Amino acid sequence: MRLKPLALLFLLAGLLSSAQAQIDKPATHEWHDVSRDVYVDGELDRGAQVLMCDSPRRIAVISSRLRDSVVLDLTANTVNLTSRSALRLASDRNSATSEAGLPLRSIGKFAAIDSTTYLLSAEGKSILFRPHPGFTGEMSEEKLYEVAPVWRSLMESYQPQAEAVAALKANDKDTDVTLIFGTWCPDSKNYVPRLLKALHAAASDKLKVKLVGIDNQFRQPVSTIQPRTIINVPTVIVERGGREIGRIVETPAAGTIEEDLAAILSGRPNLHKGRWSRGPETAHGAYLYKDPNGKECGTETWVLYSTSDGGFLVHSQINAGELATEVFHTVNGAGKTTFVEITKRRGEAVTRVRYNIDDHTLTARLRGNLSGVVQQTLEMPQRFAFSSPAVAAQGRGWPEGTRVISTSPSYFVPAEMDDTVGALDKTSYEPRGEQTVRVQAGEFRARYVVRKSAKETSEWWLHSAIGVPIRGKVAGGMEYVLTSLEISSK
C-alpha cells in the first residue's frame, strides 16, 4: 500500500524537474535586417549589416572591419560587444536569432543624433549609422548587390513559382521590364529579389530588364518619378514597342510577383484589391454625386468589408470630372479610425497620402510624383471622427444614439492634392430619429443625423443596419444619393 504514494511522489518530482528544465531552457531572441548606412572611421562600409531586435530593444552592427558584433541597448543607452557567432544568421541573411542570455560586454554609451541615427566608438573606431537614403538611378544587378548585399542572398535563396517561370520563358514577344524600387524600402527588398530570381530562372532573351533606384523622398531621379507617375515602390512597368501594357505596384495581386508578371505578359493582368487586410465582404454599392443644381457631377463605387477586430474597411473609387480618387478607410471594433489611404489622380499628377492613427498621434505621409514626400505629425484627442473623401466611410466612428446631441472633434481631410494636414474642428452630431428614405437603390430605414462644425452644416441618413449613408447633403448644396446596394447574406 505504501508503494503507490511513493511512486506518485517520484512521478511528481519527475514532472516538476521536467517543467523546471523547460523554464531554465534559454529562450531565443529574434532579429531582423534593417537598411542603414554604416560609416566606420568616416568611410561608408557597404558590407556592414544592421539587425534590430524589438524585444528587448537592441540594434546590432556586423562589419568585417570589426572583430566583434556591436550591440546597442536602446533602453539602457549602452554600447556592448558580443562575439560574431552569438548572432546566428538565417541562410537568406534577412534575420538572425540569439540566446536570450546573450553575453554582452558594455564599453560605454552612444549618442543618439535623432531617433534613427547613432554615433559611437568601439574597438578604437568611430561608428555612425543612419537611415539609408537609397541609391538612385539606373544600375546593374551587381551594383544593386554592392549597395544592398542582403538582396543577393534573398534572391539566391528564393524558389520562384514554377508555372510562372514557365510562362515567362514562353513569352515570345520583345518586352521591356523596368523595376523601379528603393534600396531603402522593405517592400522592394521583399519582392525585387524574388522577381529577379524568377527572371534568371526563365532565362528569356525576349525580356529586357532595367533596374532603377529612387531616393526615400521620391525626388530623384526626376526623369523617372514624374513621367512614370511613381508614388509607390516597388513599381514594375511592362512595355512592348514603347507602350505600357501593365504594371505591378508595391505588392503583388496574386500569390507571387512572378505570377503577376506572367499574367501581364499573357494579356490578362491580375486585379489588385489593395494590400490592406480585410475579412469577408459585408456590402457593396454606388453613389451618384449631384451639384447644387441637381446635375450629376461624379460617382462613387464602394465595398465594405469586416475586419478581424470587429471593425470595418471601406474601399471607395470616386470619379468627379478629371479627378479620380481611391480611398481605403479602416475603423476598428471600438469605432476609432486607425488608418486611411487616399490616392488622387488628375492628368499627370498623382498623390498618395496615408494617415496612421496610433493612440493620440496622427501621422500623415504624402507622396507625389510632382511633389516628393511631405510628412506631418499631429497630437490628437482620445476620441475624434475622421472625415475622408469617401461617402461610404461617413458615419464611421460617429457618436451612436438617436436622442442625445454629442459634441466631439472631427478631422476633415483637405481637398488639395498637395497637402497632408486637414482641419480639426469641434463638431456636433444631432440625432433626429429614424426615417424611411426612398432613393434609387430602394427604400430603407435610416438614422437621420445633422452634423455641424465651424465650416459646415451637413445632413446624413445612415443605413440602420450597416451604417453607410443612404443620402447626404453638405454645405453648398452638394448631395450624395445611394444608387445601388447589395448586402451579403453571410
XYZ file of C-alpha atoms in Angstrom:
490
model
C 0.000 0.000 0.000
C 2.962 2.369 0.619
C 4.376 1.919 -2.865
C 1.621 3.813 -4.590
C 2.102 7.143 -2.788
C 5.878 6.748 -3.144
C 5.566 6.079 -6.873
C 3.287 9.075 -7.188
C 5.834 11.209 -5.356
C 8.613 10.179 -7.773
C 6.319 10.858 -10.715
C 5.508 14.340 -9.464
C 9.186 15.022 -8.851
C 9.966 13.968 -12.398
C 7.283 16.193 -13.809
C 8.465 19.156 -11.760
C 12.048 18.555 -12.851
C 10.973 18.438 -16.487
C 8.927 21.612 -16.096
C 11.851 23.367 -14.411
C 14.135 22.285 -17.252
C 11.722 23.867 -19.686
C 11.720 27.067 -17.617
C 15.510 27.056 -17.378
C 15.939 26.400 -21.079
C 17.175 29.662 -22.595
C 14.715 31.335 -24.919
C 15.826 32.924 -28.157
C 15.522 36.470 -29.356
C 14.583 37.290 -32.935
C 16.458 39.875 -35.033
C 15.554 41.289 -38.466
C 17.663 43.059 -41.053
C 17.135 46.816 -41.477
C 18.550 49.116 -44.162
C 21.087 51.519 -42.656
C 24.255 53.196 -43.891
C 27.182 52.355 -41.600
C 30.302 54.555 -41.513
C 33.445 53.201 -39.860
C 36.058 55.919 -39.238
C 34.178 58.143 -41.678
C 34.119 55.611 -44.543
C 30.898 54.030 -45.761
C 31.008 50.270 -45.167
C 28.705 48.780 -47.809
C 29.182 45.266 -46.461
C 28.090 46.096 -42.918
C 24.788 44.642 -41.760
C 22.404 46.127 -39.210
C 19.961 43.902 -37.312
C 17.198 45.004 -34.962
C 15.588 43.178 -32.058
C 12.222 44.559 -30.947
C 12.112 42.891 -27.537
C 14.411 43.759 -25.880
C 15.034 46.907 -27.953
C 18.505 46.399 -29.395
C 20.402 47.097 -32.602
C 23.413 45.064 -33.740
C 26.078 46.022 -36.269
C 28.144 43.330 -38.003
C 31.104 44.515 -40.065
C 34.209 42.887 -41.500
C 36.118 45.876 -40.132
C 35.166 44.943 -36.577
C 36.334 41.866 -34.675
C 33.101 41.530 -32.637
C 29.487 42.455 -33.202
C 28.440 45.783 -31.723
C 25.113 45.769 -29.867
C 23.281 48.929 -28.847
C 20.840 48.610 -25.962
C 18.288 51.307 -26.796
C 16.731 51.177 -23.343
C 19.948 51.465 -21.324
C 21.644 53.683 -23.957
C 24.764 51.487 -23.804
C 27.243 50.172 -26.376
C 28.154 46.499 -25.974
C 30.291 43.885 -27.680
C 29.465 40.236 -28.314
C 31.083 37.553 -30.443
C 30.210 37.347 -34.147
C 28.913 33.814 -33.619
C 26.408 34.933 -30.965
C 24.041 36.137 -33.684
C 23.043 33.165 -35.844
C 22.112 34.444 -39.293
C 19.464 32.678 -41.373
C 20.504 31.339 -44.777
C 18.992 34.375 -46.531
C 20.729 36.737 -44.035
C 17.456 38.622 -43.583
C 17.062 37.552 -39.954
C 19.004 36.117 -37.045
C 18.465 34.537 -33.645
C 20.396 34.776 -30.398
C 20.089 33.289 -26.949
C 18.066 35.349 -24.501
C 21.125 35.401 -22.262
C 23.275 36.980 -24.963
C 26.691 37.664 -23.364
C 27.298 41.401 -23.641
C 30.364 43.384 -22.572
C 29.480 47.027 -22.002
C 32.038 49.502 -23.367
C 30.255 52.826 -22.939
C 27.400 54.975 -24.160
C 26.244 56.041 -27.627
C 24.983 59.403 -28.832
C 21.517 59.469 -30.430
C 21.650 62.243 -33.006
C 17.974 61.554 -33.694
C 15.634 58.580 -33.296
C 17.341 56.613 -36.112
C 20.917 57.974 -36.242
C 23.562 56.883 -33.721
C 27.222 57.769 -33.115
C 29.514 55.582 -31.008
C 33.026 54.273 -30.527
C 34.081 50.611 -30.499
C 37.410 48.790 -30.897
C 39.145 52.126 -31.293
C 36.955 53.114 -34.271
C 34.185 55.701 -34.613
C 30.937 54.252 -35.943
C 27.967 56.174 -37.320
C 24.867 54.589 -38.713
C 21.840 56.333 -40.103
C 18.847 55.665 -42.402
C 19.787 54.582 -45.906
C 18.552 57.281 -48.340
C 18.633 54.950 -51.328
C 20.872 54.514 -54.349
C 19.354 56.438 -57.254
C 19.348 55.994 -60.987
C 19.791 53.075 -63.357
C 22.063 50.326 -62.045
C 23.288 46.852 -62.859
C 22.309 43.888 -60.751
C 25.854 43.658 -59.425
C 25.700 47.301 -58.369
C 22.427 46.586 -56.573
C 24.056 43.795 -54.578
C 27.038 46.009 -53.805
C 24.674 48.637 -52.336
C 22.354 46.120 -50.638
C 24.254 42.827 -50.090
C 21.379 41.077 -48.308
C 19.299 41.345 -51.502
C 21.678 38.895 -53.189
C 21.159 36.225 -50.518
C 17.389 36.855 -50.644
C 17.467 36.313 -54.407
C 19.599 33.189 -54.213
C 17.504 31.524 -51.507
C 14.119 32.171 -53.172
C 12.317 29.395 -55.064
C 10.068 31.012 -57.701
C 6.677 29.597 -58.654
C 7.366 27.011 -61.394
C 4.313 27.705 -63.578
C 5.023 31.431 -63.591
C 8.649 30.808 -64.587
C 7.463 28.597 -67.455
C 5.103 31.365 -68.602
C 7.921 33.932 -68.518
C 10.117 31.574 -70.508
C 7.343 31.011 -73.075
C 6.955 34.737 -73.788
C 7.847 35.197 -77.474
C 7.468 38.992 -77.792
C 10.180 41.558 -77.145
C 9.250 43.092 -73.800
C 10.851 45.715 -71.585
C 10.524 45.146 -67.833
C 11.544 48.142 -65.708
C 11.924 47.560 -61.971
C 11.658 50.854 -60.072
C 12.405 50.467 -56.368
C 14.068 51.869 -53.289
C 17.097 50.155 -51.785
C 15.743 51.621 -48.505
C 12.244 50.141 -48.956
C 11.096 46.939 -47.156
C 8.552 46.075 -49.877
C 11.222 46.484 -52.566
C 13.555 44.269 -50.562
C 10.816 41.672 -50.231
C 9.738 41.466 -53.884
C 12.517 42.683 -56.212
C 14.998 39.860 -55.395
C 12.179 37.331 -55.908
C 11.316 38.694 -59.331
C 14.972 38.779 -60.326
C 15.329 35.113 -59.338
C 12.266 34.223 -61.446
C 13.672 36.149 -64.412
C 17.008 34.347 -64.033
C 15.195 31.010 -63.959
C 13.237 31.897 -67.107
C 16.439 32.992 -68.907
C 14.444 34.621 -71.719
C 16.248 36.864 -74.177
C 12.846 38.387 -75.010
C 12.634 40.038 -71.590
C 14.882 43.104 -71.302
C 15.228 44.080 -67.639
C 16.162 47.524 -66.341
C 16.773 48.393 -62.668
C 16.152 51.947 -61.438
C 16.539 53.104 -57.825
C 14.821 56.133 -56.320
C 15.538 58.017 -53.093
C 13.392 57.826 -49.984
C 11.974 61.311 -50.575
C 10.682 60.392 -54.061
C 12.587 63.252 -55.695
C 15.386 61.561 -57.652
C 15.701 60.628 -60.435
C 13.068 63.133 -61.526
C 13.248 61.794 -65.097
C 11.782 58.516 -63.804
C 9.460 59.604 -60.999
C 7.475 62.314 -62.799
C 6.796 60.831 -66.261
C 6.280 57.342 -64.816
C 3.936 58.665 -62.057
C 5.773 56.795 -59.315
C 4.249 57.145 -55.833
C 4.816 53.593 -54.537
C 7.762 51.226 -54.685
C 8.433 48.772 -55.989
C 6.723 49.558 -59.292
C 7.289 47.140 -62.170
C 6.421 48.612 -65.574
C 5.958 46.253 -68.520
C 6.161 47.659 -72.073
C 6.073 46.447 -75.651
C 7.013 48.657 -78.542
C 7.275 51.643 -76.202
C 3.680 51.176 -74.942
C 2.895 50.198 -71.358
C 0.835 47.010 -71.182
C 0.715 46.712 -67.392
C 2.384 47.428 -64.088
C 2.763 45.881 -60.648
C 2.598 48.393 -57.794
C 4.021 47.839 -54.303
C 2.703 44.308 -53.652
C 1.564 41.530 -55.994
C -2.132 40.900 -56.612
C -1.519 37.152 -56.922
C 0.397 34.898 -54.566
C 3.777 35.868 -56.054
C 5.157 38.781 -58.041
C 6.296 36.475 -60.870
C 2.687 35.305 -61.296
C 1.621 38.934 -61.734
C 4.283 39.493 -64.405
C 3.245 36.322 -66.225
C -0.394 37.462 -66.156
C 0.532 40.833 -67.699
C 2.538 39.127 -70.456
C -0.471 36.918 -71.261
C -2.738 39.942 -71.629
C -4.795 39.042 -68.548
C -3.355 41.129 -65.694
C -4.407 40.273 -62.165
C -6.684 42.774 -60.414
C -5.146 44.144 -57.228
C -7.704 44.821 -54.491
C -5.273 46.714 -52.279
C -2.732 45.458 -49.791
C -4.734 46.146 -46.657
C -6.019 43.156 -44.737
C -9.756 42.574 -44.585
C -12.304 39.956 -43.761
C -15.454 38.917 -45.636
C -17.372 41.402 -47.748
C -20.325 42.908 -45.881
C -21.864 45.002 -48.657
C -21.122 46.893 -51.845
C -22.842 49.705 -53.684
C -22.606 53.032 -55.510
C -23.429 56.729 -55.106
C -24.360 59.471 -57.523
C -22.930 62.916 -56.765
C -25.170 65.907 -57.593
C -24.216 69.586 -57.719
C -26.426 72.336 -56.207
C -28.453 72.406 -59.448
C -29.175 68.682 -59.218
C -26.819 67.861 -62.089
C -24.697 64.715 -61.959
C -21.097 65.619 -61.155
C -19.489 62.379 -60.005
C -19.851 58.770 -58.923
C -18.516 56.550 -56.165
C -18.378 52.758 -56.104
C -17.510 51.099 -52.819
C -17.089 47.810 -50.959
C -17.493 47.340 -47.218
C -15.512 44.563 -45.512
C -15.491 43.339 -41.930
C -12.159 43.125 -40.090
C -10.848 40.605 -37.573
C -11.220 43.019 -34.624
C -14.925 43.632 -35.248
C -14.403 46.801 -37.276
C -14.759 47.744 -40.943
C -12.701 48.534 -44.031
C -14.283 50.748 -46.687
C -12.738 50.765 -50.175
C -14.090 53.506 -52.454
C -13.384 54.536 -56.052
C -14.516 58.116 -56.792
C -14.646 59.832 -60.181
C -15.527 63.532 -60.370
C -14.565 65.295 -63.593
C -10.815 64.999 -64.180
C -10.120 63.903 -60.608
C -10.051 60.200 -59.702
C -9.787 59.324 -56.001
C -9.275 55.945 -54.331
C -9.832 55.594 -50.579
C -9.133 52.831 -48.033
C -10.641 53.714 -44.641
C -10.304 51.393 -41.619
C -12.288 51.668 -38.384
C -11.557 49.273 -35.513
C -14.034 47.439 -33.336
C -14.063 50.331 -30.845
C -15.299 52.679 -33.575
C -11.974 54.510 -33.985
C -10.364 55.253 -37.345
C -6.910 53.661 -37.368
C -5.784 54.010 -40.978
C -6.773 55.921 -44.136
C -5.101 55.876 -47.557
C -6.151 58.381 -50.222
C -4.772 58.357 -53.766
C -5.687 61.176 -56.160
C -5.029 61.350 -59.901
C -5.554 64.362 -62.136
C -3.850 64.277 -65.522
C -0.151 63.585 -64.986
C -0.272 64.477 -61.282
C -0.614 61.657 -58.746
C -0.507 61.925 -54.959
C -0.982 59.347 -52.234
C -1.323 60.156 -48.553
C -1.513 57.656 -45.721
C -2.873 58.569 -42.305
C -1.883 56.312 -39.404
C -3.604 56.965 -36.082
C -1.964 55.447 -33.008
C -3.219 56.435 -29.537
C -3.038 60.251 -29.535
C -0.873 60.685 -32.633
C -1.891 61.118 -36.265
C 0.947 60.703 -38.764
C 0.306 61.756 -42.353
C 2.798 60.953 -45.115
C 2.184 62.204 -48.642
C 3.993 61.074 -51.780
C 3.531 62.700 -55.156
C 5.234 62.260 -58.494
C 5.468 66.069 -58.724
C 5.853 66.965 -55.041
C 8.122 64.366 -53.433
C 7.437 63.432 -49.796
C 5.672 65.575 -47.192
C 5.137 64.323 -43.647
C 3.195 65.774 -40.729
C 2.545 64.572 -37.186
C -0.334 65.868 -35.070
C -1.326 65.249 -31.466
C -4.977 64.202 -31.425
C -7.668 63.896 -28.737
C -8.558 60.456 -27.446
C -11.838 60.395 -29.381
C -12.457 62.062 -32.721
C -14.215 61.345 -36.008
C -12.301 61.178 -39.292
C -13.987 62.562 -42.423
C -12.370 61.226 -45.601
C -13.476 61.864 -49.218
C -15.343 58.525 -49.309
C -19.073 58.998 -48.736
C -19.323 55.313 -47.828
C -16.971 55.941 -44.877
C -19.098 58.768 -43.442
C -20.813 57.735 -40.239
C -17.869 55.530 -39.202
C -16.749 56.468 -35.705
C -19.575 58.955 -35.225
C -21.384 59.057 -31.863
C -24.138 56.469 -31.687
C -27.669 57.028 -30.416
C -30.808 58.713 -31.634
C -31.744 61.123 -28.845
C -28.698 62.896 -27.411
C -26.667 65.624 -29.125
C -22.971 64.727 -28.960
C -20.025 67.052 -29.419
C -16.554 65.831 -30.348
C -13.641 66.912 -32.562
C -13.702 65.831 -36.205
C -10.751 65.730 -38.568
C -11.588 66.824 -42.129
C -9.207 65.748 -44.907
C -8.050 68.646 -47.135
C -9.379 68.897 -50.668
C -5.991 69.923 -52.127
C -3.837 67.244 -53.742
C -0.537 68.520 -52.338
C -1.460 68.854 -48.665
C -1.487 66.246 -45.916
C -2.963 68.024 -42.950
C -6.648 68.808 -42.649
C -8.635 70.774 -40.098
C -9.626 69.523 -36.648
C -12.953 71.194 -35.806
C -15.245 70.946 -32.834
C -18.281 69.198 -34.275
C -21.755 68.446 -33.011
C -23.812 65.443 -34.070
C -27.546 65.982 -33.673
C -29.646 62.802 -33.980
C -33.106 63.450 -35.435
C -34.507 59.955 -35.036
C -35.164 57.327 -37.698
C -36.847 57.955 -41.037
C -37.874 55.924 -44.061
C -35.854 57.071 -47.075
C -36.538 56.199 -50.690
C -33.691 56.507 -53.222
C -32.759 54.821 -56.495
C -31.269 51.860 -54.586
C -34.576 51.234 -52.795
C -36.448 52.115 -49.607
C -34.599 51.943 -46.286
C -34.884 52.792 -42.621
C -32.206 55.328 -41.767
C -30.776 57.175 -38.785
C -31.035 60.893 -39.550
C -28.067 62.937 -38.210
C -27.214 66.623 -38.649
C -23.502 67.368 -38.387
C -22.383 70.916 -37.562
C -18.903 72.412 -37.398
C -17.420 75.871 -37.877
C -17.056 75.211 -41.614
C -20.164 73.229 -42.495
C -23.619 72.001 -41.681
C -24.495 68.704 -43.341
C -27.322 66.183 -43.202
C -26.888 62.416 -43.298
C -29.280 59.497 -43.479
C -27.356 56.422 -42.285
C -28.488 52.866 -43.022
C -29.889 51.486 -39.764
C -28.181 48.086 -40.187
C -24.789 48.630 -41.857
C -24.274 52.353 -41.188
C -23.406 53.571 -44.704
C -25.107 56.804 -45.848
C -28.243 56.457 -47.962
C -28.298 60.181 -48.649
C -26.120 63.107 -47.729
C -26.450 66.884 -48.122
C -23.457 69.104 -47.435
C -22.722 72.820 -47.338
C -23.085 74.459 -50.730
C -25.907 72.177 -51.862
C -23.907 69.091 -52.873
C -25.873 65.869 -52.499
C -24.942 62.188 -52.461
C -27.553 59.557 -53.281
C -27.260 55.765 -52.988
C -27.971 54.250 -56.405
C -27.258 50.579 -55.705
C -26.746 48.379 -52.653
C -26.082 44.668 -52.184
C -25.774 43.311 -48.629
C -24.034 39.981 -48.120
C -26.282 37.215 -46.873
C -23.458 35.586 -44.904
